[in-house]
GROMACS .gro file of C-alpha atoms in nm:
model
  242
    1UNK     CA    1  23.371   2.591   5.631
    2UNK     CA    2  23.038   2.773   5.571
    3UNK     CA    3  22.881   2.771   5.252
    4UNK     CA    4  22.758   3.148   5.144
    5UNK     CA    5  22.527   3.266   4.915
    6UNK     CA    6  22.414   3.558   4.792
    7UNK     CA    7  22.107   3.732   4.666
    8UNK     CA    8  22.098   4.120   4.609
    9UNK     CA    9  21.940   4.301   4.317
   10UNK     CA   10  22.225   4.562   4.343
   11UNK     CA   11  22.562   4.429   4.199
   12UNK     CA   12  22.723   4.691   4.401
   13UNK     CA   13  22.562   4.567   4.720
   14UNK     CA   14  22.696   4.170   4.598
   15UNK     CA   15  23.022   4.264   4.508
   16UNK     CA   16  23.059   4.470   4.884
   17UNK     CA   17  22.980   4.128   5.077
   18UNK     CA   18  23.201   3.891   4.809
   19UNK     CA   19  23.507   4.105   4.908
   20UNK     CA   20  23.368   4.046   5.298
   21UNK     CA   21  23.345   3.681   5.237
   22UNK     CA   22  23.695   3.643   5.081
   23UNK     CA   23  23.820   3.844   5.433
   24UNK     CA   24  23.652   3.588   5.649
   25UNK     CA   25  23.857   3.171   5.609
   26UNK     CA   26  23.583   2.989   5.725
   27UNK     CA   27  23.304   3.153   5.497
   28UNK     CA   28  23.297   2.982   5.142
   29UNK     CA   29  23.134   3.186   4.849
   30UNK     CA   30  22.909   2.917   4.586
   31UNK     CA   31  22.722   3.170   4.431
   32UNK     CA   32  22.625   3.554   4.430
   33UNK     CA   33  22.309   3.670   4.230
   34UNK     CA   34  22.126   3.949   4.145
   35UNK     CA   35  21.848   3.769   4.093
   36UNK     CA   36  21.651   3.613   4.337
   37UNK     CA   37  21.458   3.315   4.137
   38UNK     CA   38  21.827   3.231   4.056
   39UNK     CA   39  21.918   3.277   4.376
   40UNK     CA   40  21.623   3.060   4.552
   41UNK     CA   41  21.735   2.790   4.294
   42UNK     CA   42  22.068   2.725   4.426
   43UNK     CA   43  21.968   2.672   4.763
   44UNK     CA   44  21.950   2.344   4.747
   45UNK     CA   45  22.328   2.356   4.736
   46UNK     CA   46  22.365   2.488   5.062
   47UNK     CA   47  22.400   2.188   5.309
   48UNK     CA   48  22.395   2.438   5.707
   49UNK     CA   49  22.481   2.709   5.510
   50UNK     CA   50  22.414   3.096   5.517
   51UNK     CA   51  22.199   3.319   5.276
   52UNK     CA   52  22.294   3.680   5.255
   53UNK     CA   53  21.929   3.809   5.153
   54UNK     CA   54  21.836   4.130   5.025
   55UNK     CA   55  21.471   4.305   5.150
   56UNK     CA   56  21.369   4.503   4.874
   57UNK     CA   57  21.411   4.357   4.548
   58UNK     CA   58  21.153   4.313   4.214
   59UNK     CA   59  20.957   4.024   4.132
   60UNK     CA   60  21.037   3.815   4.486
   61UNK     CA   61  21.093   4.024   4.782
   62UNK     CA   62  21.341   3.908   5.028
   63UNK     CA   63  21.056   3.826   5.260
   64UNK     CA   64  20.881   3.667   5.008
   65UNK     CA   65  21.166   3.445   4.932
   66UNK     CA   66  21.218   3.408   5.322
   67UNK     CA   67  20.894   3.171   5.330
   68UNK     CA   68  21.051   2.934   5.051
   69UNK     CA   69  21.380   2.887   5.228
   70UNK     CA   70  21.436   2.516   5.387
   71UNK     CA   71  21.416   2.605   5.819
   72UNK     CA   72  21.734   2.452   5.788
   73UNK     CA   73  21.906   2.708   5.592
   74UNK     CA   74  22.012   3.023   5.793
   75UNK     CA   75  21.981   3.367   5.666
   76UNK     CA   76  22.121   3.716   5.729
   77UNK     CA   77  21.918   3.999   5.617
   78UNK     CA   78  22.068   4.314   5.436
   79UNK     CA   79  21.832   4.583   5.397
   80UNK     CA   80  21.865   5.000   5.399
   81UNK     CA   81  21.525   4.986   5.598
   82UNK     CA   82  21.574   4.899   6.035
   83UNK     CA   83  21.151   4.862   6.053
   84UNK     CA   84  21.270   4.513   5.838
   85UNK     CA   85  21.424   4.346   6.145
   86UNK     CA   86  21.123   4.269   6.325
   87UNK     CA   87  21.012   4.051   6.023
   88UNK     CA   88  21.301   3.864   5.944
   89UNK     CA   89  21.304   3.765   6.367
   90UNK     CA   90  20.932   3.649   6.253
   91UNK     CA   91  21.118   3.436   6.024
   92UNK     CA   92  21.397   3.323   6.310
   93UNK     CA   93  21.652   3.492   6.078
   94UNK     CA   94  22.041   3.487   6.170
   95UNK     CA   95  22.035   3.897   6.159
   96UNK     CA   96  22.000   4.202   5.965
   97UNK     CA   97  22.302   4.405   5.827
   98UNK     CA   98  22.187   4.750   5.796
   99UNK     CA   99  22.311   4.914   5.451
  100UNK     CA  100  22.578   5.016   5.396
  101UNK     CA  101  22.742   4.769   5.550
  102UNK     CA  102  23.090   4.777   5.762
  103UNK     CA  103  23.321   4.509   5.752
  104UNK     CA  104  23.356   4.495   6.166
  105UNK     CA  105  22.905   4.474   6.171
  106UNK     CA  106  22.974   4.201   5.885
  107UNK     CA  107  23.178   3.991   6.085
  108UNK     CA  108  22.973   4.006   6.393
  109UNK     CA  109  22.659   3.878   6.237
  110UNK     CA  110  22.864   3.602   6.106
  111UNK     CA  111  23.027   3.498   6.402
  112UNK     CA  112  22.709   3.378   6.529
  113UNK     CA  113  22.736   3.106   6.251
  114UNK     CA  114  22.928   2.924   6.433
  115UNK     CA  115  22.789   2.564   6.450
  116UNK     CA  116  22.892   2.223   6.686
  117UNK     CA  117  22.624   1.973   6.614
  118UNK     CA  118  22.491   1.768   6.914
  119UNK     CA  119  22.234   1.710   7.175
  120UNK     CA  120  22.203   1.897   7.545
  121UNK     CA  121  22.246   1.740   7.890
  122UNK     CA  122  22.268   1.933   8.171
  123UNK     CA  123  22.427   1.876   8.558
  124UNK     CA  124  22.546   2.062   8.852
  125UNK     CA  125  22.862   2.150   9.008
  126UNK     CA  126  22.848   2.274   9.314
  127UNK     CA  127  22.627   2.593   9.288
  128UNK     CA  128  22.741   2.585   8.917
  129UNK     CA  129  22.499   2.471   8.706
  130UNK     CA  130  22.584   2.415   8.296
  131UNK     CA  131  22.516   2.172   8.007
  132UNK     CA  132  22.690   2.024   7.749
  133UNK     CA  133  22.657   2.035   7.370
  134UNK     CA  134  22.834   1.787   7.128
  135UNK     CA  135  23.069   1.915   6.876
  136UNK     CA  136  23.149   1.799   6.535
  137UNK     CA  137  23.439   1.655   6.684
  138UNK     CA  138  23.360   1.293   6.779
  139UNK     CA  139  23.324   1.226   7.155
  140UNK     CA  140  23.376   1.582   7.202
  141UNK     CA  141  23.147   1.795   7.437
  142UNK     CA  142  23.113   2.169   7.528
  143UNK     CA  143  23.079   2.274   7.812
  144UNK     CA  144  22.826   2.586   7.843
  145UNK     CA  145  22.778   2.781   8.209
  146UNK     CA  146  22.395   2.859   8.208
  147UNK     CA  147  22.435   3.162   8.470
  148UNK     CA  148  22.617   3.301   8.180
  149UNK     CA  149  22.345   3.282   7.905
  150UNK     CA  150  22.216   3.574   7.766
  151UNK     CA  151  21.981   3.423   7.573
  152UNK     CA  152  21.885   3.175   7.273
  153UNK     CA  153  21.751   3.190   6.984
  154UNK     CA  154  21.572   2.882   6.755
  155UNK     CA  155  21.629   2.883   6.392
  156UNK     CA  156  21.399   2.562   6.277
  157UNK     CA  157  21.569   2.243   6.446
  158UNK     CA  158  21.852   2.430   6.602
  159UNK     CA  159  21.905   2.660   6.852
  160UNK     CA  160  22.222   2.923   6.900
  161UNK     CA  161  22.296   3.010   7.273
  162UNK     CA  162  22.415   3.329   7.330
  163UNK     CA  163  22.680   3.375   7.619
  164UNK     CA  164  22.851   3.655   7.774
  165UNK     CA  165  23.208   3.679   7.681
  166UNK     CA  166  23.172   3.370   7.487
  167UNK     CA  167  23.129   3.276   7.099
  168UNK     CA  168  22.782   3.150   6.999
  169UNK     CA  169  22.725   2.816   6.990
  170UNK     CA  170  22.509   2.641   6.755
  171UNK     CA  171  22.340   2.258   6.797
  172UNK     CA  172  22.083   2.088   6.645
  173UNK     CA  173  21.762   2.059   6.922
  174UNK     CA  174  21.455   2.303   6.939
  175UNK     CA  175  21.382   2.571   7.107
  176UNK     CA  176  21.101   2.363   7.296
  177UNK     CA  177  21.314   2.100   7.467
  178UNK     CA  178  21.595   2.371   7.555
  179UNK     CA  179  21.357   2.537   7.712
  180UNK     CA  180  21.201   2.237   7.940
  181UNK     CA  181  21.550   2.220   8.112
  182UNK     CA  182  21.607   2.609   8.164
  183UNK     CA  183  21.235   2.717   8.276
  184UNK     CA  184  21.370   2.670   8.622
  185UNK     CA  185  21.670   2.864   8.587
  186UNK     CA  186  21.603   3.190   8.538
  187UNK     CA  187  21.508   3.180   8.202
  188UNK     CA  188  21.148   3.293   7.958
  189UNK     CA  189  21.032   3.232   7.661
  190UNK     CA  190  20.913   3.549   7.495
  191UNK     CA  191  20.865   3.476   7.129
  192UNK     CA  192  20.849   3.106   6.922
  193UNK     CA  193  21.181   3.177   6.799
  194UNK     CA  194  21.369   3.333   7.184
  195UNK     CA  195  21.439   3.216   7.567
  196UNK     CA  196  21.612   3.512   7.772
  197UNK     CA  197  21.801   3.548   8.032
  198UNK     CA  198  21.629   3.730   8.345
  199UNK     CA  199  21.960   3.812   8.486
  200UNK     CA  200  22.058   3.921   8.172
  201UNK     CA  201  21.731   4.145   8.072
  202UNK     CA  202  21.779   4.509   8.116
  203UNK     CA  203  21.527   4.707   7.918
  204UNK     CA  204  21.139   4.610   7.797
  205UNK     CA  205  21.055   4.896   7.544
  206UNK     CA  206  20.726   4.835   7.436
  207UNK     CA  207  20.704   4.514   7.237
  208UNK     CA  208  21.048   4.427   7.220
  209UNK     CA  209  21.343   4.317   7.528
  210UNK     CA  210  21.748   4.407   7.573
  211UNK     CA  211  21.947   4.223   7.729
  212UNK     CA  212  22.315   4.301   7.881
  213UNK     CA  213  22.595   4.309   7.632
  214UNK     CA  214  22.430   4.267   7.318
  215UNK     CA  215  22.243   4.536   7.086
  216UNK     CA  216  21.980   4.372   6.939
  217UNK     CA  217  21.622   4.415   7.028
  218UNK     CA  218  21.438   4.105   7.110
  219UNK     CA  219  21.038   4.091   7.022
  220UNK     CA  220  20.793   3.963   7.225
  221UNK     CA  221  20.560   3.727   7.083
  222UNK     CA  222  20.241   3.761   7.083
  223UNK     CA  223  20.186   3.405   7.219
  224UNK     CA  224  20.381   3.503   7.521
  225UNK     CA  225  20.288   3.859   7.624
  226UNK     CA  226  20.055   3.745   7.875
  227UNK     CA  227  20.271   3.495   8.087
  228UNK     CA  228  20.587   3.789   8.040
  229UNK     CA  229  20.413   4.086   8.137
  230UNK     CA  230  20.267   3.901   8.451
  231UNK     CA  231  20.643   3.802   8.529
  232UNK     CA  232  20.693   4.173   8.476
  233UNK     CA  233  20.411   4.348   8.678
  234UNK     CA  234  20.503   4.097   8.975
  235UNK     CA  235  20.816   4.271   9.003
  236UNK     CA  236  20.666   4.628   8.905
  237UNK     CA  237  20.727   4.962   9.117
  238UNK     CA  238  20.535   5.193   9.118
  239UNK     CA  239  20.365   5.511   9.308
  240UNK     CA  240  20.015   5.469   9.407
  241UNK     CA  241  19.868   5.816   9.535
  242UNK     CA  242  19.646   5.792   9.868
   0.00000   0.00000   0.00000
C-alpha cells in the first residue's frame, strides 16, 4: 500500500482525487486538506508515500511547500497552469496532473509509484546486457533489460527506471551511482534529477528532450547543456553552402 495525501485549496479539486484514490487498491488515503500548513504538518506521517500538491494556493504556494517536503517523500503536482511542470521537475517531482483531471491521466501518474526497494548490479548475457534491483520481497531480484530503458529519473535517494512496455520500477540508490554503470551504454545525463536513453531520444525542442513512448518533456539542465549539445552537434546534419 501507498500512503496518499492531499493538499488542494479547492474542496472540489480534493474531493475529485479522494474518489480517484478509493478507485485505485494499492493507494491509501490518511488525510486530504485544503489547507496547506495543515497539510505540510502531516507529512511526517507519510513513511514512501505520495503528496497530491496543489500549485496555486494562498499563504504557501505549492512550490513553496515543495522546498519543505522530506526528498524522501514523492509528490505529484496538480495545477490548471502546464508552464508549472518545468518547476516541479526542478524539484524531481513524481508528475503534474493537469486540471481537470481524468481518471485514466490519474492512474498513469500513479503507476509510476510503484516501489521494490534494493540495490543495482549489473551483468551480461550474451549481447544482453541488464541489472538487477531487489524487491521488497526477501531474496528476491528484478531483473531489468537496459537496451530497453527509456530513461530514469532521481527523486532524492531513489531512482525510478522507466522501461518500454514495462511498469516503473522504483529502488533506493542515486541518480549518481546509476549513472556510473550506464555511461557506457548508451545512456546521458541531462539534468540532476534525469539519465536518457539515446536509443530512446527522439526529439530535442529547445531546452527540453522526448523520448519514444512516453509524453513527457524532459529538461535539460543547465549543468549539462554543454557535454549534451556536443553529443548532439557530433551527430548534427546539416547544409553548408559553397
Amino acid at each position: 500500500m501507498i500512503d496518499c495525501i492531499i493538499i488542494d485549496d479547492e474542496q472540489h479539486a480534493v474531493d475529485v482525487l479522494e474518489h480517484y484514490v478509493e478507485q485505485v487498491p494499492y493507494l491509501n488515503l490518511i488525510a486530504a486538506t485544503t489547507d496547506p500548513v495543515t497539510g505540510l504538518a502531516r507529512l511526517d506521517d507519510l513513511v514512501h508515500g505520495v503528496v497530491f500538491l496543489d500549485v496555486q494556493m494562498p499563504n504557501l504556494t505549492g512550490v513553496e511547500l515543495l522546498k519543505l517536503i522530506k526528498r524522501d517523500t514523492r509528490v505529484i503536482m496538480t495545477t490548471a497552469y502546464k508552464e508549472y511542470a518545468l518547476d516541479g521537475f526542478e524539484h524531481a517531482v513524481v508528475d503534474y496532473l493537469l486540471k481537470p483531471i481524468g481518471f485514466p491521466r490519474f492512474l498513469k501518474a500513479v503507476s509510476r509509484l510503484t516501489t521494490t526497494v534494493g540495490t543495482l548490479q549489473t551483468g551480461t548475457n550474451g549481447n544482453d546486457a541488464f541489472l538487477f534491483v531487489k524487491s521488497e520481497q526477501k531474496g528476491k531480484l528484478l531483473k531489468v533489460d537496459i537496451q530497453r530503458i527509456t530513461f530514469i529519473e532521481g527523486l532524492g535517494n531513489y531512482v525510478i527506471i522507466h522501461s518500454d512496455g514495462q511498469p516503473p520500477i522504483s529502488t533506493f540508490l542515486t541518480l549518481k551511482y546509476v549513472y556510473e554503470h550506464l555511461a557506457d551504454k548508451g545512456f546521458i545525463r541531462v539534468h540532476k534529477s534525469f539519465i536518457v536513453s539515446l536509443t530512446y531520444l527522439t526529439a530535442v525542442e529547445g531546452n527540453v528532450v522526448r523520448v519514444r513512448n512516453d509524453d513527457r518533456s524532459i529538461p535539460i539542465g543547465n549543468a549539462y547543456k554543454q557535454e549534451f549539445f556536443k553529443l548532439v552537434n557530433s551527430k548534427l546534419l546539416s547544409f553548408q553552402a559553397k
